[in-house]
CSV table of C-alpha atoms in Angstrom, one decimal:
chain,number,residue,atom,x,y,z
A,1,UNK,CA,76.6,-49.0,33.1
A,2,UNK,CA,73.8,-46.8,34.6
A,3,UNK,CA,70.6,-46.6,32.5
A,4,UNK,CA,69.2,-43.0,32.0
A,5,UNK,CA,65.7,-41.8,31.0
A,6,UNK,CA,62.6,-39.9,32.1
A,7,UNK,CA,61.0,-40.5,35.4
A,8,UNK,CA,57.3,-40.3,35.9
A,9,UNK,CA,57.4,-36.7,37.4
A,10,UNK,CA,59.5,-35.4,34.5
A,11,UNK,CA,57.1,-37.0,32.0
A,12,UNK,CA,54.0,-35.5,33.7
A,13,UNK,CA,55.7,-32.0,33.8
A,14,UNK,CA,56.4,-32.4,30.1
A,15,UNK,CA,52.8,-33.3,29.3
A,16,UNK,CA,51.5,-30.4,31.3
A,17,UNK,CA,53.8,-28.0,29.4
A,18,UNK,CA,52.7,-29.6,26.2
A,19,UNK,CA,49.0,-29.1,27.1
A,20,UNK,CA,49.7,-25.4,27.9
A,21,UNK,CA,51.3,-24.9,24.5
A,22,UNK,CA,48.5,-26.8,22.8
A,23,UNK,CA,45.9,-24.6,24.6
A,24,UNK,CA,47.7,-21.5,23.5
A,25,UNK,CA,47.8,-22.7,19.9
A,26,UNK,CA,44.1,-23.6,20.0
A,27,UNK,CA,43.2,-20.2,21.6
A,28,UNK,CA,45.2,-18.4,18.9
A,29,UNK,CA,43.5,-20.4,16.2
A,30,UNK,CA,40.0,-19.6,17.6
A,31,UNK,CA,40.9,-15.9,18.0
A,32,UNK,CA,42.2,-15.7,14.4
A,33,UNK,CA,39.1,-17.5,13.2
A,34,UNK,CA,36.8,-15.1,15.1
A,35,UNK,CA,38.7,-12.1,13.7
A,36,UNK,CA,38.5,-13.6,10.2
A,37,UNK,CA,34.7,-14.2,10.5
A,38,UNK,CA,34.2,-10.7,11.8
A,39,UNK,CA,36.2,-9.1,9.0
A,40,UNK,CA,34.4,-11.3,6.5
A,41,UNK,CA,31.1,-10.2,8.0
A,42,UNK,CA,32.0,-6.5,7.8
A,43,UNK,CA,33.2,-6.9,4.2
A,44,UNK,CA,30.0,-8.7,3.2
A,45,UNK,CA,27.8,-6.0,4.9
A,46,UNK,CA,29.8,-3.2,3.2
A,47,UNK,CA,29.6,-4.9,-0.2
A,48,UNK,CA,25.8,-5.5,0.2
A,49,UNK,CA,25.4,-1.9,1.3
A,50,UNK,CA,27.1,-0.6,-1.8
A,51,UNK,CA,25.1,-2.7,-4.1
A,52,UNK,CA,21.8,-1.9,-2.4
A,53,UNK,CA,22.3,1.8,-2.5
A,54,UNK,CA,23.6,1.8,-6.0
A,55,UNK,CA,20.8,-0.2,-7.6
A,56,UNK,CA,18.0,1.5,-5.5
A,57,UNK,CA,19.4,5.0,-6.1
A,58,UNK,CA,19.5,4.4,-9.9
A,59,UNK,CA,15.7,4.1,-9.9
A,60,UNK,CA,15.0,6.8,-7.3
A,61,UNK,CA,17.0,9.5,-9.0
A,62,UNK,CA,14.8,9.1,-12.1
A,63,UNK,CA,11.5,9.1,-10.2
A,64,UNK,CA,8.7,10.7,-12.1
A,65,UNK,CA,10.9,11.2,-15.2
A,66,UNK,CA,9.3,11.5,-18.6
A,67,UNK,CA,11.5,12.3,-21.6
A,68,UNK,CA,9.3,15.3,-22.5
A,69,UNK,CA,9.2,16.8,-19.0
A,70,UNK,CA,5.5,16.8,-18.5
A,71,UNK,CA,5.1,14.4,-15.6
A,72,UNK,CA,2.0,16.2,-14.4
A,73,UNK,CA,0.1,15.7,-17.7
A,74,UNK,CA,0.0,11.9,-18.1
A,75,UNK,CA,-2.9,10.0,-19.6
A,76,UNK,CA,-3.2,6.3,-18.6
A,77,UNK,CA,-5.4,4.0,-20.6
A,78,UNK,CA,-4.2,0.7,-19.0
A,79,UNK,CA,-6.8,-1.5,-17.3
A,80,UNK,CA,-6.3,-1.8,-13.6
A,81,UNK,CA,-6.4,-5.1,-11.7
A,82,UNK,CA,-5.7,-6.6,-8.3
A,83,UNK,CA,-2.7,-8.4,-9.8
A,84,UNK,CA,-0.8,-5.2,-10.7
A,85,UNK,CA,-2.2,-3.1,-7.9
A,86,UNK,CA,-0.5,0.3,-7.8
A,87,UNK,CA,2.2,-0.5,-10.4
A,88,UNK,CA,0.2,0.6,-13.4
A,89,UNK,CA,-1.4,3.7,-11.8
A,90,UNK,CA,0.7,6.7,-12.7
A,91,UNK,CA,1.8,8.5,-9.6
A,92,UNK,CA,5.5,9.1,-10.2
A,93,UNK,CA,6.4,8.5,-6.5
A,94,UNK,CA,4.6,7.0,-3.5
A,95,UNK,CA,5.9,5.7,-0.2
A,96,UNK,CA,4.4,3.9,2.8
A,97,UNK,CA,5.6,3.3,6.4
A,98,UNK,CA,4.9,0.7,9.0
A,99,UNK,CA,2.2,-1.7,8.1
A,100,UNK,CA,0.5,0.5,5.5
A,101,UNK,CA,-0.2,-1.7,2.4
A,102,UNK,CA,1.1,-1.0,-1.1
A,103,UNK,CA,-0.4,-3.5,-3.6
A,104,UNK,CA,0.5,-5.8,-5.1
A,105,UNK,CA,3.2,-6.4,-2.5
A,106,UNK,CA,1.8,-8.4,0.5
A,107,UNK,CA,3.0,-7.9,4.1
A,108,UNK,CA,3.6,-11.3,5.7
A,109,UNK,CA,6.0,-14.1,6.6
A,110,UNK,CA,6.2,-16.0,3.3
A,111,UNK,CA,9.1,-15.8,1.0
A,112,UNK,CA,9.0,-12.5,-1.0
A,113,UNK,CA,6.5,-10.9,1.3
A,114,UNK,CA,7.3,-7.5,2.9
A,115,UNK,CA,8.5,-7.3,6.5
A,116,UNK,CA,6.0,-5.5,8.8
A,117,UNK,CA,7.2,-2.2,10.2
A,118,UNK,CA,9.5,-1.4,7.2
A,119,UNK,CA,9.2,1.3,4.6
A,120,UNK,CA,8.4,0.6,1.0
A,121,UNK,CA,8.5,3.0,-2.0
A,122,UNK,CA,6.9,3.0,-5.5
A,123,UNK,CA,9.0,4.7,-8.2
A,124,UNK,CA,7.9,5.3,-11.8
A,125,UNK,CA,9.4,6.7,-15.0
A,126,UNK,CA,10.8,5.4,-18.2
A,127,UNK,CA,13.7,3.0,-18.9
A,128,UNK,CA,16.0,1.9,-21.7
A,129,UNK,CA,16.6,3.6,-25.0
A,130,UNK,CA,13.8,5.7,-26.5
A,131,UNK,CA,12.5,6.0,-30.1
A,132,UNK,CA,11.3,8.9,-32.1
A,133,UNK,CA,7.8,8.9,-33.7
A,134,UNK,CA,7.5,9.5,-37.4
A,135,UNK,CA,3.7,9.2,-37.7
A,136,UNK,CA,0.8,8.6,-35.4
A,137,UNK,CA,-2.3,7.2,-37.1
A,138,UNK,CA,-5.6,7.1,-35.2
A,139,UNK,CA,-7.8,5.8,-38.1
A,140,UNK,CA,-8.5,2.1,-38.4
A,141,UNK,CA,-6.1,0.2,-36.2
A,142,UNK,CA,-4.3,3.0,-34.3
A,143,UNK,CA,-0.5,2.8,-34.7
A,144,UNK,CA,2.8,4.6,-34.3
A,145,UNK,CA,5.3,4.5,-37.1
A,146,UNK,CA,8.8,5.1,-35.7
A,147,UNK,CA,11.9,6.5,-37.4
A,148,UNK,CA,14.2,3.6,-38.3
A,149,UNK,CA,16.6,2.8,-35.5
A,150,UNK,CA,18.2,-0.5,-34.6
A,151,UNK,CA,19.3,0.5,-31.1
A,152,UNK,CA,16.1,-0.8,-29.5
A,153,UNK,CA,12.8,-2.5,-30.6
A,154,UNK,CA,9.5,-2.9,-28.9
A,155,UNK,CA,7.4,-6.0,-28.6
A,156,UNK,CA,3.7,-7.0,-28.3
A,157,UNK,CA,2.7,-6.6,-24.6
A,158,UNK,CA,5.2,-3.9,-23.7
A,159,UNK,CA,4.0,-1.1,-21.5
A,160,UNK,CA,5.0,2.1,-23.2
A,161,UNK,CA,4.9,5.8,-22.7
A,162,UNK,CA,4.5,8.2,-25.7
A,163,UNK,CA,5.0,11.9,-25.0
A,164,UNK,CA,5.5,15.3,-26.6
A,165,UNK,CA,5.7,18.8,-25.2
A,166,UNK,CA,1.9,18.8,-24.5
A,167,UNK,CA,1.3,15.5,-22.7
A,168,UNK,CA,2.3,11.9,-22.2
A,169,UNK,CA,0.3,8.6,-22.4
A,170,UNK,CA,0.8,5.2,-20.9
A,171,UNK,CA,-0.5,2.3,-23.0
A,172,UNK,CA,0.1,-1.3,-24.0
A,173,UNK,CA,1.4,-2.3,-27.4
A,174,UNK,CA,-0.9,-5.0,-29.0
A,175,UNK,CA,1.6,-5.7,-31.8
A,176,UNK,CA,5.0,-4.4,-32.8
A,177,UNK,CA,7.5,-4.7,-35.6
A,178,UNK,CA,10.9,-3.1,-36.0
A,179,UNK,CA,9.4,0.4,-36.7
A,180,UNK,CA,5.7,0.1,-35.9
A,181,UNK,CA,3.7,-0.1,-32.7
A,182,UNK,CA,-0.1,-0.9,-32.8
A,183,UNK,CA,-2.5,-0.6,-29.9
A,184,UNK,CA,-6.1,-1.8,-29.6
A,185,UNK,CA,-8.8,-2.2,-26.9
A,186,UNK,CA,-9.3,-5.7,-25.4
A,187,UNK,CA,-7.5,-8.7,-26.8
A,188,UNK,CA,-5.7,-11.4,-24.9
A,189,UNK,CA,-2.9,-9.3,-23.5
A,190,UNK,CA,-2.8,-8.3,-19.8
A,191,UNK,CA,-3.7,-5.8,-18.6
A,192,UNK,CA,-4.8,-4.4,-21.9
A,193,UNK,CA,-6.1,-1.0,-22.9
A,194,UNK,CA,-9.5,0.3,-21.9
A,195,UNK,CA,-9.7,2.8,-24.8
A,196,UNK,CA,-7.9,3.9,-28.0
A,197,UNK,CA,-8.1,7.6,-27.2
A,198,UNK,CA,-4.7,8.6,-25.8
A,199,UNK,CA,-5.6,12.2,-24.8
A,200,UNK,CA,-6.1,13.7,-21.4
A,201,UNK,CA,-7.5,12.9,-18.9
A,202,UNK,CA,-7.2,9.3,-20.3
A,203,UNK,CA,-8.2,6.9,-17.6
A,204,UNK,CA,-10.3,3.8,-17.0
A,205,UNK,CA,-13.3,3.6,-16.9
A,206,UNK,CA,-13.0,5.1,-20.4
A,207,UNK,CA,-13.2,8.9,-20.7
A,208,UNK,CA,-12.5,9.1,-24.4
A,209,UNK,CA,-10.2,11.9,-25.5
A,210,UNK,CA,-8.4,11.6,-28.7
A,211,UNK,CA,-5.0,13.1,-29.5
A,212,UNK,CA,-2.6,12.7,-32.4
A,213,UNK,CA,1.1,12.8,-31.4
A,214,UNK,CA,3.2,14.9,-33.7
A,215,UNK,CA,6.3,13.8,-35.6
A,216,UNK,CA,9.4,13.6,-33.3
A,217,UNK,CA,7.3,12.7,-30.3
A,218,UNK,CA,9.1,10.3,-28.0
A,219,UNK,CA,8.3,6.6,-27.1
A,220,UNK,CA,9.9,4.7,-24.2
A,221,UNK,CA,9.3,1.7,-22.0
A,222,UNK,CA,7.4,2.5,-18.9
A,223,UNK,CA,9.1,1.7,-15.6
A,224,UNK,CA,7.3,1.0,-12.4
A,225,UNK,CA,8.8,-0.7,-9.3
A,226,UNK,CA,8.1,-1.1,-5.6
A,227,UNK,CA,11.2,-1.5,-3.4
A,228,UNK,CA,10.9,-3.1,0.0
A,229,UNK,CA,12.5,-5.4,2.6
A,230,UNK,CA,11.1,-8.9,2.4
A,231,UNK,CA,11.6,-12.5,3.7
A,232,UNK,CA,14.0,-14.5,1.6
A,233,UNK,CA,13.2,-17.9,3.0
A,234,UNK,CA,16.8,-18.5,4.2
A,235,UNK,CA,16.9,-18.0,8.0
A,236,UNK,CA,20.4,-19.5,8.0
A,237,UNK,CA,21.8,-16.3,6.4
A,238,UNK,CA,19.7,-13.7,8.1
A,239,UNK,CA,16.3,-14.3,6.5
A,240,UNK,CA,15.8,-10.9,4.9
A,241,UNK,CA,16.7,-9.2,1.6
A,242,UNK,CA,16.0,-6.1,-0.4
A,243,UNK,CA,13.3,-6.9,-3.0
A,244,UNK,CA,11.9,-5.2,-6.1
A,245,UNK,CA,8.4,-5.9,-7.5
A,246,UNK,CA,8.1,-4.4,-11.0
A,247,UNK,CA,6.3,-4.5,-14.3
A,248,UNK,CA,8.0,-6.9,-16.6
A,249,UNK,CA,7.6,-8.2,-20.1
A,250,UNK,CA,4.0,-8.2,-21.5
A,251,UNK,CA,2.8,-6.4,-18.4
A,252,UNK,CA,3.6,-9.3,-16.0
A,253,UNK,CA,4.3,-8.6,-12.3
A,254,UNK,CA,7.8,-9.7,-11.5
A,255,UNK,CA,9.2,-10.0,-7.9
A,256,UNK,CA,13.0,-10.1,-7.6
A,257,UNK,CA,15.4,-10.6,-4.7
A,258,UNK,CA,18.1,-7.8,-5.2
A,259,UNK,CA,20.5,-7.9,-2.3
A,260,UNK,CA,20.6,-10.3,0.6
A,261,UNK,CA,21.2,-9.2,4.2
A,262,UNK,CA,19.1,-6.1,4.2
A,263,UNK,CA,17.1,-6.4,7.4
A,264,UNK,CA,15.4,-2.9,7.6
A,265,UNK,CA,14.6,0.1,5.5
A,266,UNK,CA,13.2,3.4,6.8
A,267,UNK,CA,12.6,6.3,4.4
A,268,UNK,CA,12.1,10.0,5.2
A,269,UNK,CA,11.0,12.6,2.6
A,270,UNK,CA,12.0,16.2,2.0
A,271,UNK,CA,9.6,18.7,0.3
A,272,UNK,CA,10.5,21.8,-1.6
A,273,UNK,CA,10.7,25.0,0.6
A,274,UNK,CA,10.6,22.8,3.8
A,275,UNK,CA,13.4,22.4,6.2
A,276,UNK,CA,12.0,19.3,7.9
A,277,UNK,CA,12.0,15.6,6.8
A,278,UNK,CA,8.6,14.0,6.8
A,279,UNK,CA,7.2,10.5,7.0
A,280,UNK,CA,5.2,8.9,4.1
A,281,UNK,CA,2.1,9.3,6.2
A,282,UNK,CA,2.6,13.0,6.6
A,283,UNK,CA,3.3,13.5,2.9
A,284,UNK,CA,0.2,11.6,2.0
A,285,UNK,CA,-2.0,13.5,4.4
A,286,UNK,CA,-0.8,16.7,2.9
A,287,UNK,CA,-1.3,15.4,-0.6
A,288,UNK,CA,2.2,16.6,-1.3
A,289,UNK,CA,4.0,13.8,-3.2
A,290,UNK,CA,4.6,16.1,-6.2
A,291,UNK,CA,6.6,18.4,-4.0
A,292,UNK,CA,9.1,15.7,-2.7
A,293,UNK,CA,12.6,16.5,-4.0
A,294,UNK,CA,14.8,14.3,-1.9
A,295,UNK,CA,14.8,11.1,0.1
A,296,UNK,CA,16.8,10.0,3.2
A,297,UNK,CA,17.3,6.2,3.3
A,298,UNK,CA,18.3,4.5,6.5
A,299,UNK,CA,19.2,0.9,5.7
A,300,UNK,CA,20.2,-1.8,8.2
A,301,UNK,CA,22.2,-4.9,7.1
A,302,UNK,CA,23.3,-8.0,8.9
A,303,UNK,CA,26.1,-10.5,8.2
A,304,UNK,CA,25.2,-13.9,6.7
A,305,UNK,CA,27.4,-15.6,9.3
A,306,UNK,CA,26.0,-16.1,12.8
A,307,UNK,CA,27.8,-16.1,16.2
A,308,UNK,CA,30.4,-13.5,15.1
A,309,UNK,CA,29.1,-10.6,17.2
A,310,UNK,CA,29.8,-10.0,20.9
A,311,UNK,CA,26.0,-9.3,21.2
A,312,UNK,CA,24.3,-12.6,20.8
A,313,UNK,CA,20.9,-10.9,21.2
A,314,UNK,CA,21.1,-9.5,17.6
A,315,UNK,CA,19.8,-12.0,15.1
A,316,UNK,CA,21.7,-15.0,16.4
A,317,UNK,CA,25.0,-13.1,17.0
A,318,UNK,CA,25.2,-11.6,13.5
A,319,UNK,CA,27.0,-8.4,12.9
A,320,UNK,CA,24.7,-5.5,12.2
A,321,UNK,CA,25.4,-2.1,10.7
A,322,UNK,CA,23.1,0.9,9.8
A,323,UNK,CA,23.8,3.3,6.9
A,324,UNK,CA,22.1,6.5,5.8
A,325,UNK,CA,22.1,8.0,2.3
A,326,UNK,CA,20.4,11.1,1.0
A,327,UNK,CA,19.2,11.0,-2.6
A,328,UNK,CA,18.1,14.1,-4.6
A,329,UNK,CA,15.4,13.5,-7.2
A,330,UNK,CA,17.0,14.9,-10.4
A,331,UNK,CA,13.7,15.4,-12.1
A,332,UNK,CA,12.4,17.7,-9.3
A,333,UNK,CA,15.3,19.9,-8.4
């Protein structure tokens, strides 16, 4: 009986065909993997973009807001220091471009420091639930008695804003109970108050001017934040994030990473009765910050995953997208 089987040539042909099939499968796998990584990178960029614009816009829309609508008549009796920089100086809105400094944020290469050449913006107003004043006493230890309300309470060290239809005052509470807020000069709190007179012009060094707020005046927590693009210390996922430096509890300066993957931020400003968009430098030179009524934000984001873009020259092959959003300042329209 004749024995049958594969000869050497047939075996080699079979192996070559198998290699071609295997190469096709591997190529298909790599192609699908590249598509998956690209789609994942695009999704991550879009999600980061939505979060960044949403959180940043929330602060920007309330820029310069005071519950009593008198943002141009604000006394400020807080002591200034290098630690809090511009955060406790009432300006409502300020921006910087390029390498222009905006203390206490530092431009540099360490984690949390601002990226040179990017825009930064200081926004101020009030936040949280407000309370109504029942009685303002300026004799002895000055204090505010608030109408009973369990929706929110204040604490010693809180930076607060009191206001009525005539003016507003930024000060620090030295002590607080459920319905009482006291304030003094000095003490162990930071930054502390430089005077107990809360009237205009109300600034440090002391320029005493006393005022008594009427019943039904408003009291709220003061909000002051600087938004910027900074180093996040993680070069493996792009190395940059959107940051916020703000005034926190007891007047402490708090720096927070908000959204990873934000690599650049450029801001343009629109003034009332002006068709053009200006830079921060132009607005500052014209001393026109009070006339800014809208912002144009151009934000650039990169994917956390490297080597997924056809252009390897962009941040180690990361996907990169730029988005623009225009934000109207509700308090100035």
